[in-house]
Amino acid sequence: MLDKIDMKKEVRKQDYDDRMAHLEIRMGELQRQCKEKKIPIMIVFEGFEASGKGTLINKMIQPLDPRGFKVYTMEKETEADTMHPYFWRYFTKTPAKGRIHIFDRSWYQGIEKGIITAEEVRQFERQFTDDGMVVIKFFLAITQKEQKKRMDNLKKNASTKWRVNEEDYRKNKDYDKYLKKYDDMLIQTDTSNAPWTVVEAIEKKYAICKILTTVVNRLEAAVSAQKKVSGNAGSVTEEDSEDLQNGVLQGIDLSLTLEPEEYKKKRKDLQKRMEILHNKMYLQRVPVILAFEGWDAGGKGGAIKRITQCIDPRGYEVVPIASPNDIEKAHHYLWRFWEKFPKDGHMAIFDRTWYGRVLVERVEGFATEEEWKRAYSEINNMEAHLVKSGAVVLKFWMHIDKEEQEKRFKQRQETPEKQWKITDEDWRNREKWEEYEKAIDEMVVRTSTGDAPWHIIEANSKLYARIKVLEIVVEALEKVLK
Amino acid sequence: MLDKIDMKKEVRKQDYDDRMAHLEIRMGELQRQCKEKKIPIMIVFEGFEASGKGTLINKMIQPLDPRGFKVYTMEKETEADTMHPYFWRYFTKTPAKGRIHIFDRSWYQGIEKGIITAEEVRQFERQFTDDGMVVIKFFLAITQKEQKKRMDNLKKNASTKWRVNEEDYRKNKDYDKYLKKYDDMLIQTDTSNAPWTVVEAIEKKYAICKILTTVVNRLEAAVSAQKKVSGNAGSVTEEDSEDLQNGVLQGIDLSLTLEPEEYKKKRKDLQKRMEILHNKMYLQRVPVILAFEGWDAGGKGGAIKRITQCIDPRGYEVVPIASPNDIEKAHHYLWRFWEKFPKDGHMAIFDRTWYGRVLVERVEGFATEEEWKRAYSEINNMEAHLVKSGAVVLKFWMHIDKEEQEKRFKQRQETPEKQWKITDEDWRNREKWEEYEKAIDEMVVRTSTGDAPWHIIEANSKLYARIKVLEIVVEALEKVLK
């Protein structure tokens, strides 16, 4: 994409003034329309060193209402960034519906550094465009000679010389090599849902016109597309539409129990090991994610407590997941979980998880069929990324049968200090037992990956369940930590 | 407070079990009541090294619903922390209404290190307790001998030896010196609104009972206090109640103008200097805060644009302030501004500010009289802290008269691409011109401090106003930056 272009393209002064006046007004209008229609917009700037990203971004934002956009400079990683999975610093900064987020440098740095693959980037962008986001990507191109000239100019000036270093000059010498490398990267990530626009950036006026024109065209398309259809069916693959046979939960032996004495002994031993592991986790900087799902009153809370009782509160956080708040609702459904993923050496214990998308949101109709079907692979990709980045991910389904649930609900109602735990909603959910069963079965089949398999916990016996969870956690960590 | 206590206090096993059972249930109940009554709670743990903060915090949180609390470990500063004013890392972590935030180490580290004074800490805590927050502070005390024993134990164990270092042993030798130092600190910051509880922490069971008992008592007091009164009158000082004479805005000469040619020349020169200053700001790591207030249609946006046009978007952010969202409303009113204060070397330009408290919130009755009267000194303290931490703080009031406003409102209504800028609310605000005038006068008088004086901008002429703002910014920065 880079080898055939003329980087010296220019625009005539008179044309420029007319076009800019028109484009700036149009940008303002489209920003307001996108806000109204709740379309999130992400604009990415990549390009050669000294190609003028800063100046051009500043030109681009002048016509925008500052209440609706934000510029992120992503060059240098913060300490928190380095202690999280690679995509974390980007995912947590994606725009809410109706907002424009502009990235000066982006996840493409990860391809350059060999941390992520083009395929992972395509998946990353795809989850947002599938969700209705407009992703606009610019690559600013200048010639080797122009780059050298600009770097020399920056160096000459006392107030800007810090912007250029030896590395930049070395890269300038190897210009052809980098051109080839960038070209490969662009070709591999130029998708129909998130295409690249190469901007010839020697002449600033030409460049800004092309940038604004591209943004205006993409936003116009997005605004009018939303007028025509809402709820595009999308492509459902064959695998997706195949009807699953109930099964996973059928084979579970809920009669398993544990004697109190045996329980006490095992718990003591496992908690002792857990305490040691928690210290090692911290020292060896391994992040741990425990994901708890299960039937209402399945014993999630009790199992979590047996893990946290013995460890230092400075190294773990229990993250209870309820229905999303307004800000969370305005983002991609995975955003609020990314916000909570632990940094290296820490543990996050999720009491309910991102699987709500394919459980309660599916059953209650909060997500469309297209949305929850898409979620399986989105979740698998996310978990693969977490594991690849060094995290231990363990997922538990706390399984009880319908009779046991009724017993526990009634117990809660009869115990004064537990009454707050049981609501009408719990009884209503119970009426949809069979629908949930189907959703759980499909979830376990589709998202039990090698990276992050599901552990079904036979939980009719609380004592048995707690020990089994502790055992799985302790053994998994002992395998990883020296 | 530390020299007279018996650190070896114990509790009998039977007493312990009974009391704990009762306290744990009570904690759960009170957490739910505080949530219902929207009482925010902040619990601080300070104390000797190896006094068991981690273990005791973990014990304390076991009876709590994880949806309602969070533990912050504040020992090590992050990169972002070091690049903000000292209180930033704490203020941004204060709890929303109904939540419990627990700090393992706190702003008291700043007193130890000589960064902040006891008086500043008293002011810091006072603003929250005035706002209805419960602030509970624990200091865990152990003897010199016990501390030595615990450090030796930690050192012996392979998985915990990283927790002790030479510094800790040195401090243990100097135990008496530190005891005296801590004692002074406690005495100076033991206020009626945020008192200290010293916890004898050699025996863990005694300690946890005392901690839970204290928390339960404080929360019970808070819950029942809220039942009795709502809207306690509070202490209004003499200075506060004195009636101010209108005046500040009367002396403003709104006939000042500037010829277009003169404007262009000056703007060009000032923007050039601004560009250089922005680079220096970044290099010398000076944070800059520009606060814009003014009449509707006073020209805030235009003035801001003339500053941002010429600088790198990676180094500044325009922060538009509208009415607070739900999450912001659930916090102290200054919280959302703390969230946005720039890190060192960056510039934040606020389009409307924290002065909303004493302007729109006062006039519209969104804040009680007690609240907005208290705000003057809270704001002065905050700005003093910003300036002390190295920030440049410049505040502008964009001043126009009533006729000019009407002219501009009408212009907006008649220009298609500006119509969105004018709403019914703008016309409604206009009807309260005299009330606003009074509020503005008082604001300027009470918050024009040596650290951060107000600049009243004669803004009937847009050209004149823009240049004056640019001049003030450029000259202030040139004074600070070499």
Short mmCIF file of N, CA and C in Angstrom, two decimals, chain A residues 390-471:
data_model
loop_
_atom_site.label_atom_id
_atom_site.label_comp_id
_atom_site.label_asym_id
_atom_site.label_seq_id
_atom_site.Cartn_x
_atom_site.Cartn_y
_atom_site.Cartn_z
N GLY A 390 0.47 -14.29 30.31
CA GLY A 390 1.06 -14.84 31.53
C GLY A 390 0.09 -15.05 32.68
N ALA A 391 -1.18 -14.76 32.45
CA ALA A 391 -2.15 -14.91 33.54
C ALA A 391 -2.60 -16.36 33.69
N VAL A 392 -2.94 -16.70 34.94
CA VAL A 392 -3.62 -17.97 35.19
C VAL A 392 -5.11 -17.66 35.24
N VAL A 393 -5.89 -18.35 34.38
CA VAL A 393 -7.34 -18.10 34.33
C VAL A 393 -8.07 -19.38 34.70
N LEU A 394 -8.84 -19.34 35.79
CA LEU A 394 -9.59 -20.52 36.22
C LEU A 394 -11.07 -20.17 36.30
N LYS A 395 -11.90 -21.02 35.67
CA LYS A 395 -13.33 -20.72 35.61
C LYS A 395 -14.13 -21.81 36.32
N PHE A 396 -15.03 -21.41 37.19
CA PHE A 396 -15.81 -22.37 37.96
C PHE A 396 -17.30 -22.20 37.74
N TRP A 397 -17.97 -23.31 37.52
CA TRP A 397 -19.43 -23.30 37.52
C TRP A 397 -19.90 -24.04 38.77
N MET A 398 -20.54 -23.31 39.68
CA MET A 398 -21.02 -23.91 40.93
C MET A 398 -22.38 -24.53 40.65
N HIS A 399 -22.39 -25.88 40.63
CA HIS A 399 -23.59 -26.57 40.16
C HIS A 399 -24.38 -27.22 41.28
N ILE A 400 -25.66 -26.85 41.39
CA ILE A 400 -26.57 -27.52 42.32
C ILE A 400 -27.83 -27.90 41.55
N ASP A 401 -28.66 -28.76 42.14
CA ASP A 401 -29.90 -29.07 41.43
C ASP A 401 -31.05 -28.23 41.96
N LYS A 402 -32.18 -28.37 41.29
CA LYS A 402 -33.29 -27.46 41.56
C LYS A 402 -33.83 -27.61 42.99
N GLU A 403 -33.79 -28.83 43.50
CA GLU A 403 -34.30 -29.07 44.86
C GLU A 403 -33.39 -28.38 45.88
N GLU A 404 -32.10 -28.56 45.66
CA GLU A 404 -31.14 -27.95 46.59
C GLU A 404 -31.30 -26.43 46.60
N GLN A 405 -31.53 -25.87 45.42
CA GLN A 405 -31.70 -24.42 45.36
C GLN A 405 -32.91 -23.97 46.18
N GLU A 406 -34.00 -24.70 46.02
CA GLU A 406 -35.21 -24.33 46.76
C GLU A 406 -34.95 -24.36 48.26
N LYS A 407 -34.27 -25.42 48.69
CA LYS A 407 -33.93 -25.57 50.10
C LYS A 407 -33.15 -24.35 50.59
N ARG A 408 -32.16 -23.95 49.79
CA ARG A 408 -31.30 -22.83 50.21
C ARG A 408 -32.04 -21.50 50.19
N PHE A 409 -32.90 -21.32 49.19
CA PHE A 409 -33.70 -20.09 49.14
C PHE A 409 -34.55 -19.97 50.41
N LYS A 410 -35.18 -21.09 50.79
CA LYS A 410 -36.06 -21.05 51.96
C LYS A 410 -35.26 -20.79 53.23
N GLN A 411 -34.09 -21.40 53.30
CA GLN A 411 -33.22 -21.15 54.45
C GLN A 411 -32.90 -19.67 54.58
N ARG A 412 -32.59 -19.07 53.46
CA ARG A 412 -32.24 -17.64 53.48
C ARG A 412 -33.40 -16.81 53.97
N GLN A 413 -34.60 -17.19 53.52
CA GLN A 413 -35.77 -16.41 53.93
C GLN A 413 -36.04 -16.52 55.41
N GLU A 414 -35.62 -17.65 55.99
CA GLU A 414 -35.94 -17.89 57.39
C GLU A 414 -34.86 -17.38 58.35
N THR A 415 -33.68 -17.05 57.82
CA THR A 415 -32.60 -16.58 58.69
C THR A 415 -32.50 -15.05 58.57
N PRO A 416 -32.78 -14.35 59.68
CA PRO A 416 -32.87 -12.88 59.60
C PRO A 416 -31.67 -12.22 58.92
N GLU A 417 -30.43 -12.61 59.29
CA GLU A 417 -29.28 -11.90 58.72
C GLU A 417 -28.96 -12.36 57.31
N LYS A 418 -29.77 -13.30 56.76
CA LYS A 418 -29.53 -13.71 55.38
C LYS A 418 -30.64 -13.25 54.44
N GLN A 419 -31.69 -12.66 55.01
CA GLN A 419 -32.85 -12.31 54.19
C GLN A 419 -32.51 -11.38 53.03
N TRP A 420 -31.58 -10.48 53.26
CA TRP A 420 -31.22 -9.52 52.21
C TRP A 420 -30.64 -10.20 50.99
N LYS A 421 -30.19 -11.44 51.18
CA LYS A 421 -29.55 -12.15 50.07
C LYS A 421 -30.56 -12.71 49.07
N ILE A 422 -31.82 -12.78 49.44
CA ILE A 422 -32.81 -13.41 48.55
C ILE A 422 -33.86 -12.40 48.10
N THR A 423 -34.06 -12.32 46.80
CA THR A 423 -35.01 -11.33 46.26
C THR A 423 -36.02 -12.02 45.35
N ASP A 424 -37.02 -11.27 44.97
CA ASP A 424 -38.02 -11.81 44.06
C ASP A 424 -37.38 -12.26 42.75
N GLU A 425 -36.34 -11.51 42.37
CA GLU A 425 -35.68 -11.84 41.11
C GLU A 425 -35.11 -13.26 41.14
N ASP A 426 -34.60 -13.67 42.30
CA ASP A 426 -34.06 -15.01 42.41
C ASP A 426 -35.13 -16.05 42.10
N TRP A 427 -36.32 -15.82 42.63
CA TRP A 427 -37.42 -16.77 42.37
C TRP A 427 -37.82 -16.73 40.89
N ARG A 428 -37.80 -15.54 40.32
CA ARG A 428 -38.15 -15.44 38.89
C ARG A 428 -37.13 -16.16 38.01
N ASN A 429 -35.85 -15.97 38.31
CA ASN A 429 -34.80 -16.66 37.53
C ASN A 429 -35.02 -18.16 37.57
N ARG A 430 -35.44 -18.62 38.75
CA ARG A 430 -35.62 -20.05 38.97
C ARG A 430 -36.65 -20.65 38.01
N GLU A 431 -37.63 -19.82 37.66
CA GLU A 431 -38.67 -20.31 36.73
C GLU A 431 -38.10 -20.59 35.35
N LYS A 432 -36.96 -19.99 35.04
CA LYS A 432 -36.37 -20.20 33.72
C LYS A 432 -35.25 -21.24 33.77
N TRP A 433 -35.32 -22.13 34.72
CA TRP A 433 -34.26 -23.13 34.94
C TRP A 433 -33.84 -23.84 33.65
N GLU A 434 -34.81 -24.31 32.87
CA GLU A 434 -34.49 -25.10 31.69
C GLU A 434 -33.76 -24.25 30.64
N GLU A 435 -34.21 -23.00 30.49
CA GLU A 435 -33.55 -22.12 29.52
C GLU A 435 -32.10 -21.86 29.94
N TYR A 436 -31.92 -21.66 31.25
CA TYR A 436 -30.56 -21.44 31.74
C TYR A 436 -29.71 -22.69 31.51
N GLU A 437 -30.31 -23.85 31.75
CA GLU A 437 -29.59 -25.10 31.58
C GLU A 437 -29.03 -25.21 30.16
N LYS A 438 -29.86 -24.85 29.21
CA LYS A 438 -29.44 -24.91 27.81
C LYS A 438 -28.28 -23.93 27.56
N ALA A 439 -28.43 -22.72 28.10
CA ALA A 439 -27.39 -21.70 27.90
C ALA A 439 -26.07 -22.12 28.55
N ILE A 440 -26.18 -22.72 29.73
CA ILE A 440 -24.97 -23.16 30.45
C ILE A 440 -24.26 -24.25 29.65
N ASP A 441 -25.05 -25.21 29.18
CA ASP A 441 -24.48 -26.29 28.39
C ASP A 441 -23.70 -25.75 27.19
N GLU A 442 -24.32 -24.84 26.48
CA GLU A 442 -23.67 -24.30 25.29
C GLU A 442 -22.42 -23.51 25.68
N MET A 443 -22.53 -22.75 26.75
CA MET A 443 -21.39 -21.97 27.22
C MET A 443 -20.20 -22.87 27.53
N VAL A 444 -20.45 -23.94 28.27
CA VAL A 444 -19.35 -24.81 28.68
C VAL A 444 -18.70 -25.45 27.46
N VAL A 445 -19.54 -25.89 26.51
CA VAL A 445 -18.99 -26.54 25.32
C VAL A 445 -18.18 -25.54 24.49
N ARG A 446 -18.70 -24.36 24.28
CA ARG A 446 -18.05 -23.42 23.36
C ARG A 446 -16.86 -22.68 23.97
N THR A 447 -16.79 -22.61 25.27
CA THR A 447 -15.73 -21.79 25.87
C THR A 447 -14.80 -22.58 26.79
N SER A 448 -14.89 -23.90 26.75
CA SER A 448 -13.89 -24.70 27.46
C SER A 448 -12.69 -24.88 26.55
N THR A 449 -11.78 -23.97 26.63
CA THR A 449 -10.63 -24.00 25.73
C THR A 449 -9.43 -24.60 26.47
N GLY A 450 -8.42 -24.93 25.72
CA GLY A 450 -7.19 -25.43 26.33
C GLY A 450 -6.59 -24.39 27.27
N ASP A 451 -6.71 -23.13 26.89
CA ASP A 451 -6.16 -22.05 27.71
C ASP A 451 -6.91 -21.91 29.03
N ALA A 452 -8.23 -22.05 28.94
CA ALA A 452 -9.04 -21.74 30.11
C ALA A 452 -10.27 -22.64 30.13
N PRO A 453 -10.11 -23.87 30.59
CA PRO A 453 -11.24 -24.81 30.63
C PRO A 453 -12.20 -24.47 31.78
N TRP A 454 -13.44 -24.92 31.68
CA TRP A 454 -14.39 -24.77 32.77
C TRP A 454 -14.19 -25.89 33.78
N HIS A 455 -14.36 -25.55 35.04
CA HIS A 455 -14.41 -26.56 36.09
C HIS A 455 -15.82 -26.57 36.64
N ILE A 456 -16.51 -27.69 36.43
CA ILE A 456 -17.86 -27.82 36.97
C ILE A 456 -17.73 -28.35 38.39
N ILE A 457 -18.27 -27.61 39.35
CA ILE A 457 -18.13 -28.00 40.75
C ILE A 457 -19.45 -28.59 41.25
N GLU A 458 -19.37 -29.83 41.72
CA GLU A 458 -20.56 -30.47 42.29
C GLU A 458 -20.80 -29.81 43.63
N ALA A 459 -21.85 -29.00 43.73
CA ALA A 459 -21.94 -28.10 44.88
C ALA A 459 -23.16 -28.33 45.76
N ASN A 460 -23.86 -29.46 45.59
CA ASN A 460 -24.96 -29.73 46.52
C ASN A 460 -24.42 -29.82 47.95
N SER A 461 -23.20 -30.33 48.09
CA SER A 461 -22.54 -30.30 49.40
C SER A 461 -21.59 -29.12 49.42
N LYS A 462 -21.88 -28.16 50.31
CA LYS A 462 -21.04 -26.97 50.38
C LYS A 462 -19.59 -27.33 50.73
N LEU A 463 -19.45 -28.26 51.68
CA LEU A 463 -18.11 -28.60 52.12
C LEU A 463 -17.31 -29.22 50.96
N TYR A 464 -17.95 -30.13 50.23
CA TYR A 464 -17.26 -30.76 49.11
C TYR A 464 -16.84 -29.70 48.08
N ALA A 465 -17.77 -28.81 47.77
CA ALA A 465 -17.52 -27.81 46.73
C ALA A 465 -16.37 -26.88 47.10
N ARG A 466 -16.37 -26.42 48.34
CA ARG A 466 -15.32 -25.49 48.75
C ARG A 466 -13.94 -26.12 48.65
N ILE A 467 -13.84 -27.37 49.07
CA ILE A 467 -12.55 -28.05 49.01
C ILE A 467 -12.14 -28.27 47.56
N LYS A 468 -13.09 -28.65 46.72
CA LYS A 468 -12.73 -28.90 45.32
C LYS A 468 -12.21 -27.62 44.65
N VAL A 469 -12.87 -26.52 44.91
CA VAL A 469 -12.42 -25.24 44.33
C VAL A 469 -11.01 -24.91 44.83
N LEU A 470 -10.83 -24.99 46.15
CA LEU A 470 -9.52 -24.69 46.73
C LEU A 470 -8.45 -25.59 46.12
N GLU A 471 -8.78 -26.87 45.97
CA GLU A 471 -7.81 -27.83 45.40
C GLU A 471 -7.41 -27.44 43.99
#
